Short mmCIF file of C-alpha atoms and ligand atoms in Angstrom, two decimals:
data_model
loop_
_atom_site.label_atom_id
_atom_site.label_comp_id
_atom_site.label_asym_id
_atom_site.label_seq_id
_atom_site.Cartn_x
_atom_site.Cartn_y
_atom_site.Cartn_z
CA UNK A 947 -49.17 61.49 137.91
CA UNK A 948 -47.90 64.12 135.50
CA UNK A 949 -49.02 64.37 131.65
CA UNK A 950 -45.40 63.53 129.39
CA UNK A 951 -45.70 66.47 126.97
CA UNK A 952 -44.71 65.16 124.07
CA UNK A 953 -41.82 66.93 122.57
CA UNK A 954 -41.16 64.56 119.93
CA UNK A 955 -44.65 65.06 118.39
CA UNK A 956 -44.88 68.33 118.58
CA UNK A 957 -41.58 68.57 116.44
CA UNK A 958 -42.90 66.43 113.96
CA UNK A 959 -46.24 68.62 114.02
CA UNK A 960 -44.03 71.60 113.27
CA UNK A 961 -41.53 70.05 110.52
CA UNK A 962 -44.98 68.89 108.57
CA UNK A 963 -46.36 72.13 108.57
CA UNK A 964 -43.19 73.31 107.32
CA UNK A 965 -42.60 70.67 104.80
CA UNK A 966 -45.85 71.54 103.38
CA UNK A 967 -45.22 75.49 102.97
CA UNK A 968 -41.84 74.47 101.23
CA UNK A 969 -43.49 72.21 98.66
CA UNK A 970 -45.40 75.16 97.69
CA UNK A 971 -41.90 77.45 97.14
CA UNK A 972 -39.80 78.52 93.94
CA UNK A 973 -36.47 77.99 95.45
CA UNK A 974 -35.84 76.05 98.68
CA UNK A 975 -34.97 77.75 102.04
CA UNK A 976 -31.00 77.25 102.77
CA UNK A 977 -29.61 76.92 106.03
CA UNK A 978 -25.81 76.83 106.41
CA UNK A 979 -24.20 75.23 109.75
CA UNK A 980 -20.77 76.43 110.78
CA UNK A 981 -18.30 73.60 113.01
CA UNK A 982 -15.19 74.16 114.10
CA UNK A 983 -12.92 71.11 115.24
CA UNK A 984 -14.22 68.27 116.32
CA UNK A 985 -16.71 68.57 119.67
CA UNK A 986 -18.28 64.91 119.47
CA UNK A 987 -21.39 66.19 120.73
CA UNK A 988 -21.72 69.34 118.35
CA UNK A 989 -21.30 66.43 115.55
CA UNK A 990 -24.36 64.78 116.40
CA UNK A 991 -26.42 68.14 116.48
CA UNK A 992 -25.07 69.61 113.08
CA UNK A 993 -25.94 65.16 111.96
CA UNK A 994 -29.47 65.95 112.92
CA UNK A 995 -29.52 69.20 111.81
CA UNK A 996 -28.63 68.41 108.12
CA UNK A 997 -31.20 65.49 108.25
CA UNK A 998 -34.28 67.49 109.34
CA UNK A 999 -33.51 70.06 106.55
CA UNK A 1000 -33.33 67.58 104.37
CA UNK A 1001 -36.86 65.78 105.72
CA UNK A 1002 -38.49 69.67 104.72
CA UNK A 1003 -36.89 70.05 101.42
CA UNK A 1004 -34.59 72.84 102.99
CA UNK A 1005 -30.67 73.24 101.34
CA UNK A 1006 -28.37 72.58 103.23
CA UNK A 1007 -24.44 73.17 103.81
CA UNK A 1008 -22.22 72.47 106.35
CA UNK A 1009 -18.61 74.34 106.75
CA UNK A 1010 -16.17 72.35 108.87
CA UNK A 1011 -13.03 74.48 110.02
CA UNK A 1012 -10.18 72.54 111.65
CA UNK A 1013 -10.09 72.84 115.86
CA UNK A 1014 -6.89 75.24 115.16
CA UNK A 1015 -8.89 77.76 112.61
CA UNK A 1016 -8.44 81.46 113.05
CA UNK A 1017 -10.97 83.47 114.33
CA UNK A 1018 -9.96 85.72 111.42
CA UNK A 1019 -10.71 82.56 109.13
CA UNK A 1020 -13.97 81.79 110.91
CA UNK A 1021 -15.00 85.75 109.78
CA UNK A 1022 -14.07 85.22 106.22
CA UNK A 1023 -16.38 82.46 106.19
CA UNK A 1024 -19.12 83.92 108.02
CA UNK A 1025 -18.44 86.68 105.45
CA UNK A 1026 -19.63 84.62 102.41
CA UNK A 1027 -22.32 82.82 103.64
CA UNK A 1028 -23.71 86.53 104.87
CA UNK A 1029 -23.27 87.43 100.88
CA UNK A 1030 -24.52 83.97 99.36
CA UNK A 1031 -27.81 83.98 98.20
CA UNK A 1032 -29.03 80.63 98.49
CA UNK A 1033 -28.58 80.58 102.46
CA UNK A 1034 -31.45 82.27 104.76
CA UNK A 1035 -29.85 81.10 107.75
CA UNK A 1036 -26.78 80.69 109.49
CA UNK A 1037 -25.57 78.98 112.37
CA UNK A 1038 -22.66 78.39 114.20
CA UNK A 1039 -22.30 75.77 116.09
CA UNK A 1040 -21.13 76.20 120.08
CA UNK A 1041 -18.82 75.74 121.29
CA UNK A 1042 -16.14 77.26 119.87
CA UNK A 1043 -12.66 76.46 120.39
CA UNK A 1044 -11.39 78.71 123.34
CA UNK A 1045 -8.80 81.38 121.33
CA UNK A 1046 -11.93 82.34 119.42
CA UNK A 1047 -14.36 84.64 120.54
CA UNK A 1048 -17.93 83.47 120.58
CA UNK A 1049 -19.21 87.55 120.65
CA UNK A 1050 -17.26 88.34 117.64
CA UNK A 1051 -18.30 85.53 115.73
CA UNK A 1052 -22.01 85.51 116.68
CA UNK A 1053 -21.91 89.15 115.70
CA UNK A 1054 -20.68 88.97 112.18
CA UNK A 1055 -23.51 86.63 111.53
CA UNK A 1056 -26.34 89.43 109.09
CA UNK A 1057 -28.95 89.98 111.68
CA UNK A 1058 -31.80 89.11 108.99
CA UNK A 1059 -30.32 85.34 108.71
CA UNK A 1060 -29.33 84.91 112.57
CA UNK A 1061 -31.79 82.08 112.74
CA UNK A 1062 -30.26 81.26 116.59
CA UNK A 1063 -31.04 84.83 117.53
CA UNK A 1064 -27.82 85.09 119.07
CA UNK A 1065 -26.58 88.48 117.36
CA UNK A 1066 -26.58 91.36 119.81
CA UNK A 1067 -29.07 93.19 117.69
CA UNK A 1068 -31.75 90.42 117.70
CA UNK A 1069 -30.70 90.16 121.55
CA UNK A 1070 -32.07 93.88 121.82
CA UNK A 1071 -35.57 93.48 120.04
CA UNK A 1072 -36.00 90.09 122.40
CA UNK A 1073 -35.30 92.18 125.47
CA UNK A 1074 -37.65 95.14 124.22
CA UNK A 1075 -40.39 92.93 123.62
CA UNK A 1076 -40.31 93.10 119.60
CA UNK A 1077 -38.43 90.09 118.52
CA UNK A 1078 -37.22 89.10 115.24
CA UNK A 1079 -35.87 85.42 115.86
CA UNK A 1080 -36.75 83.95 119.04
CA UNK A 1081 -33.63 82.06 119.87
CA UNK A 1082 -34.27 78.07 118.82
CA UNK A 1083 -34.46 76.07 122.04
CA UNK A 1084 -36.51 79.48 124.23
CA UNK A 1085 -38.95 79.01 121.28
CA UNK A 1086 -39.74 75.28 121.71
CA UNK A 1087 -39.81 76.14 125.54
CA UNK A 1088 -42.58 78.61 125.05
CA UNK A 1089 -44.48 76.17 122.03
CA UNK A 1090 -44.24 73.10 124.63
CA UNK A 1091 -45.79 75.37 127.55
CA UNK A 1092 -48.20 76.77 125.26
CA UNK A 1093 -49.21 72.72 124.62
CA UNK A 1094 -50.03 72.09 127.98
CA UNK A 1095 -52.98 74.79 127.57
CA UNK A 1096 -52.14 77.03 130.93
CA UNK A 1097 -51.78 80.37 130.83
CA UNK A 1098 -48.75 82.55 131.06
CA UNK A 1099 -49.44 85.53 132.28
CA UNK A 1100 -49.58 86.46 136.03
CA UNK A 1101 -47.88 82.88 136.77
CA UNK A 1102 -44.58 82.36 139.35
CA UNK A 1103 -42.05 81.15 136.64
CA UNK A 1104 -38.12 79.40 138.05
CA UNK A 1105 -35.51 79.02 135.19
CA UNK A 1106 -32.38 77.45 137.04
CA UNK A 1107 -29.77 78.26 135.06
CA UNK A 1108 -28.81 81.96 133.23
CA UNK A 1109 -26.99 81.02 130.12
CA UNK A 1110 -27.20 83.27 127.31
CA UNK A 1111 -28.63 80.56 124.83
CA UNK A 1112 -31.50 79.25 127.40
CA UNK A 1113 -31.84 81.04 130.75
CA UNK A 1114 -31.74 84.50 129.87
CA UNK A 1115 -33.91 84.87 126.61
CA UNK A 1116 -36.42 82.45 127.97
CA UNK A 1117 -36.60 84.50 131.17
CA UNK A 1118 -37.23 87.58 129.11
CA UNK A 1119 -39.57 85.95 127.08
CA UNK A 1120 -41.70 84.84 129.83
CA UNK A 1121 -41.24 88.21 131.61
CA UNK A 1122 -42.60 89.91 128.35
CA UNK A 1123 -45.64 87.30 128.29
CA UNK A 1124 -46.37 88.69 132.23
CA UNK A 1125 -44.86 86.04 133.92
CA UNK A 1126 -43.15 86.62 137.45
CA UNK A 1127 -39.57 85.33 136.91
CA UNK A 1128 -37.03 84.29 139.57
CA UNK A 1129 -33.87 83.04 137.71
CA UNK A 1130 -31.93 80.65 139.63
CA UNK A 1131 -27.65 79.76 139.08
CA UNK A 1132 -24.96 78.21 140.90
CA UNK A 1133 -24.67 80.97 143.60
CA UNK A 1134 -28.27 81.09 144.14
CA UNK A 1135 -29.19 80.17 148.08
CA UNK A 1136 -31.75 77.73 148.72
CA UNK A 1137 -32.55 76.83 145.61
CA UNK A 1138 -35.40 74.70 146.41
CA UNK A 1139 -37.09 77.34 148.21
CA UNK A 1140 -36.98 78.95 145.01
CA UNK A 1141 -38.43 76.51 142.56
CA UNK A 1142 -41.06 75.76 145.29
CA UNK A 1143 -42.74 78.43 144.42
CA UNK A 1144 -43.14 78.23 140.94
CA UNK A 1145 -45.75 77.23 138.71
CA UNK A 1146 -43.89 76.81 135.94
CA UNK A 1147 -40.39 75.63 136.55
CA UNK A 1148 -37.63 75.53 133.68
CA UNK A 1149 -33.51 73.67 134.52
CA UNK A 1150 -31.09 74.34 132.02
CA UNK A 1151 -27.69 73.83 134.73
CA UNK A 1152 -26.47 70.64 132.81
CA UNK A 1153 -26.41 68.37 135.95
CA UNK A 1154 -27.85 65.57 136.55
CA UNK A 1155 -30.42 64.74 139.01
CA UNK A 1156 -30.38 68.59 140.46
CA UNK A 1157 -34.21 68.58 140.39
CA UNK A 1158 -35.71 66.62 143.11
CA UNK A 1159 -39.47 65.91 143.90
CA UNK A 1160 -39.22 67.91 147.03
CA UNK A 1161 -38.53 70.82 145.13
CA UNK A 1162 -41.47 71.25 143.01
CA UNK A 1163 -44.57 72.85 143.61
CA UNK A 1164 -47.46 70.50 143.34
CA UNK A 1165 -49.18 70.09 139.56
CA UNK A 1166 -46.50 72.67 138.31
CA UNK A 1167 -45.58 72.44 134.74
CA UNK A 1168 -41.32 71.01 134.41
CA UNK A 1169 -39.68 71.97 131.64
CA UNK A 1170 -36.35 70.27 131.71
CA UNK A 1171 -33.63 71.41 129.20
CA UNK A 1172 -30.56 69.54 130.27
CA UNK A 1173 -28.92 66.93 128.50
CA UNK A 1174 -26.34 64.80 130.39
CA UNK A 1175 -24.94 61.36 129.32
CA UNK A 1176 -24.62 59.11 132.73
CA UNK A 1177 -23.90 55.62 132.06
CA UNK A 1178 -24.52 55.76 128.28
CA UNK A 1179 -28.01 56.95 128.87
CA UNK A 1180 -29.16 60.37 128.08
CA UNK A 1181 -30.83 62.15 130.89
CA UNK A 1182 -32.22 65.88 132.15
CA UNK A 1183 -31.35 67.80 135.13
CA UNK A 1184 -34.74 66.20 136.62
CA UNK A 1185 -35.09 63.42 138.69
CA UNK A 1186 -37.78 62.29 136.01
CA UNK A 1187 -39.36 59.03 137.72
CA UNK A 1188 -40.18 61.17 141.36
CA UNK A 1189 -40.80 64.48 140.03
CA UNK A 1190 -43.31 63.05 137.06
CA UNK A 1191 -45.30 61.71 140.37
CA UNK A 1192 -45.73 65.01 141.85
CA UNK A 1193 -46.11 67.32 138.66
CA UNK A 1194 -48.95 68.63 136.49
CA UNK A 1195 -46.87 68.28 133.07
CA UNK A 1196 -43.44 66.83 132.39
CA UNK A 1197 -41.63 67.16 129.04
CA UNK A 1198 -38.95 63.60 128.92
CA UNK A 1199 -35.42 63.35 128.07
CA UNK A 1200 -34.68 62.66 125.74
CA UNK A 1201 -37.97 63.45 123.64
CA UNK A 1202 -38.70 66.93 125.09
CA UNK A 1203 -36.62 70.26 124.55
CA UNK A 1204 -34.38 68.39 122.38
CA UNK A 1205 -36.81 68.07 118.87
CA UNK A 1206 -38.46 71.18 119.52
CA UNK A 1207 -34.95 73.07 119.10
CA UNK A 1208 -34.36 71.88 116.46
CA UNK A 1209 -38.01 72.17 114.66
CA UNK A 1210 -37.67 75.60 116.01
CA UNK A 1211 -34.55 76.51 114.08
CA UNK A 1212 -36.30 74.87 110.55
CA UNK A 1213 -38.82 77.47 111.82
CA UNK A 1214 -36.71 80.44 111.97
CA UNK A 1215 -34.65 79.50 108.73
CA UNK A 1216 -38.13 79.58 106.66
CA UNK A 1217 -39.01 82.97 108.69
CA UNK A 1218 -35.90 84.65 107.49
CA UNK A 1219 -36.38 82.93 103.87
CA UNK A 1220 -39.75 84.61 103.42
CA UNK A 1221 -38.25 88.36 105.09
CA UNK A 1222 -35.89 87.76 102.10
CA UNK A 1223 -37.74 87.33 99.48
CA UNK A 1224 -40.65 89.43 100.44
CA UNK A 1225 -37.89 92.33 100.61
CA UNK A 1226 -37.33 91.56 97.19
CA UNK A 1227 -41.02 91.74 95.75
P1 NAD B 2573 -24.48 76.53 130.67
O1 NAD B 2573 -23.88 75.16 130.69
O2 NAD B 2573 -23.84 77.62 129.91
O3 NAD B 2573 -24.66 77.05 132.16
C1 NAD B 2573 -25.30 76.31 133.16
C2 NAD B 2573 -26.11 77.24 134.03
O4 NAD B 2573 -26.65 76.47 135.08
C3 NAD B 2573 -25.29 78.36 134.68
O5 NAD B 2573 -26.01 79.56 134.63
C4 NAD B 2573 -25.11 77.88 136.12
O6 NAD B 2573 -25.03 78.96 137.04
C5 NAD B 2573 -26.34 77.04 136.34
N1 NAD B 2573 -26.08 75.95 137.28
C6 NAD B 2573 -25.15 74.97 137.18
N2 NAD B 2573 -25.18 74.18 138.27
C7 NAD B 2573 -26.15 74.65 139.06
C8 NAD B 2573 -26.63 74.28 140.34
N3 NAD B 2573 -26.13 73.25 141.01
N4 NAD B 2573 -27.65 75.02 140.88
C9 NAD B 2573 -28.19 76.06 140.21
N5 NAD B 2573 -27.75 76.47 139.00
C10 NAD B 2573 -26.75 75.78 138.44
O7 NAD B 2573 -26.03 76.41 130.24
P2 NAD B 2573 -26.70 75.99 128.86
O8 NAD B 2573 -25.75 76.14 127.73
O9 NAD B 2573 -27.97 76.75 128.89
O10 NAD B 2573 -26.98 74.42 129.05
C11 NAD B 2573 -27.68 73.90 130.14
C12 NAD B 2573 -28.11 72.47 129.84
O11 NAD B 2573 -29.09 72.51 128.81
C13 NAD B 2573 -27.00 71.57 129.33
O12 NAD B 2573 -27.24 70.25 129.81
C14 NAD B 2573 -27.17 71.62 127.83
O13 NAD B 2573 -26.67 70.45 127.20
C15 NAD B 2573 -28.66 71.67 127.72
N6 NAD B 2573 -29.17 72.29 126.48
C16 NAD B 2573 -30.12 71.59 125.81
C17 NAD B 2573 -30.67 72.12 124.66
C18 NAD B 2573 -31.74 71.35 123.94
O14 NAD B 2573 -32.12 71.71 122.85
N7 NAD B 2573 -32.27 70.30 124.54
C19 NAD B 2573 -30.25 73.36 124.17
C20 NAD B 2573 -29.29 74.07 124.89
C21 NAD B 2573 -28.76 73.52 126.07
#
């Protein structure tokens, strides 16, 4: 049976390290979160969000646009929060409503306080191997394989799924760590014969059940990313009970990917707070 790597520790692990550092600071690291309309889901993130900064001593804001905002508004906003002084990081929160463009948006963001990495210039350093912020939920990914103690280099890595916020930085990640990545999506053919092979096997596709016992290789590490509500119960993409039998580590859903993202992003916000002020001394 599989070790359960423990997401939810290893979050807390993180965030007490970090409260520590910020008991030590002048002025507190500020992280400002950026909604617009009303995605139930993106609620509860931006909820537990604004509670873990407030668990390290971080400031926090949150700017809430209506669902019919302009993407011209959205800038203007973005705009301020790039100028304000008290916030390190920003974030906006996906997704946004259709008639705005995600690219634009996620580009106006400063670089130096892009703490979800999503800016096309912090997209560039990730891809050339020098990265400035690792995007949030690739970083847990890496910290909760790193926990398991196996190596990454020269190992057979599957990421189903190519989504620009989980699939293709982690791929490129684990590529630059001297993994050998096959990245699997919906048109991919045999999928199983794919994720067979790997010793370290990563689903992000947001469905349900996708991940079967038969198609993982024996004592290979499962990361699973996915977070689907069936029946009122959150679950993964991984058939968790069969797969767990058959698998060398496991992380859960929930209790996985899920705190580490979010530890991860406290992470980056303090990593941009000390660029800043160290530019400054
Ligand atoms: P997405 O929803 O943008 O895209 C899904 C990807 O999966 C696509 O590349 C698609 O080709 C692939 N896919 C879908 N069905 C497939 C199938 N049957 N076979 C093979 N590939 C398939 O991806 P996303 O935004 O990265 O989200 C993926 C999942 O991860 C969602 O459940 C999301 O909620 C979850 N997620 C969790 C966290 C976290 O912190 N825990 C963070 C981000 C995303």
């Amino acid at each position: 049976m599989a070790n359960i790597i423990d997401g939810k520790a290893l979050a807390e692990q993180i965030r007490n390290s970090i409260k520590q550092k910020v008991a030590k600071l002048k002025k507190k690291p500020g992280l400002a979160v950026v909604m617009v309309g009303e995605h139930p889901a993106s609620k509860v993130y931006v909820n537990f969000k604004a509670k873990a900064c407030e668990e390290v001593g971080f400031h926090s804001e949150e700017h809430k646009l209506p669902e019919d905002a302009t993407e011209a508004r959205v800038l203007q906003v973005i705009d301020q929060l790039n100028r304000d002084t008290n916030i390190h990081g920003i974030l906006v929160q996906l997704p946004l409503p259709k008639h705005i463009n995600e690219k634009n948006i996620q580009a106006a963001v400063s670089p130096s306080k892009d703490v979800d990495g999503f800016h096309p210039y912090n997209e560039g350093r990730l891809l050339i191997g020098d990265p400035t912020f690792i995007p949030c939920t690739p970083k847990g990914i890496i910290k909760l394989i790193n926990s398991t103690g196996m190596q990454i280099l020269g190992k057979n890595v599957a990421i189903v799924g190519k989504s620009n916020i989980v699939g293709k930085p982690i791929s490129i990640l684990l590529l630059n760590m001297g993994a050998t990545i096959t990245v699997c999506h919906r048109e991919t053919k045999d999928l199983g014969g794919m994720t067979r092979q790997a010793d370290i096997l990563i689903v992000a596709a947001g469905k349900p059940g996708l991940i079967s016992a038969e198609m993982v290789k024996e004592h290979a590490i499962v990361i699973d990313v996915g977070v689907n509500r069936v029946n009122d119960k959150v679950v993964g993409d991984v058939d968790f009970e069969t797969v767990k039998e058959k698998a060398g580590f496991i992380t859960p859903v929930p209790g996985g990917v899920g705190p580490m993202t979010i530890a991860c992003l406290l992470e980056n916000t303090l990593e941009a707070y000390e660029r800043m002020e160290e530019r400054k001394s």
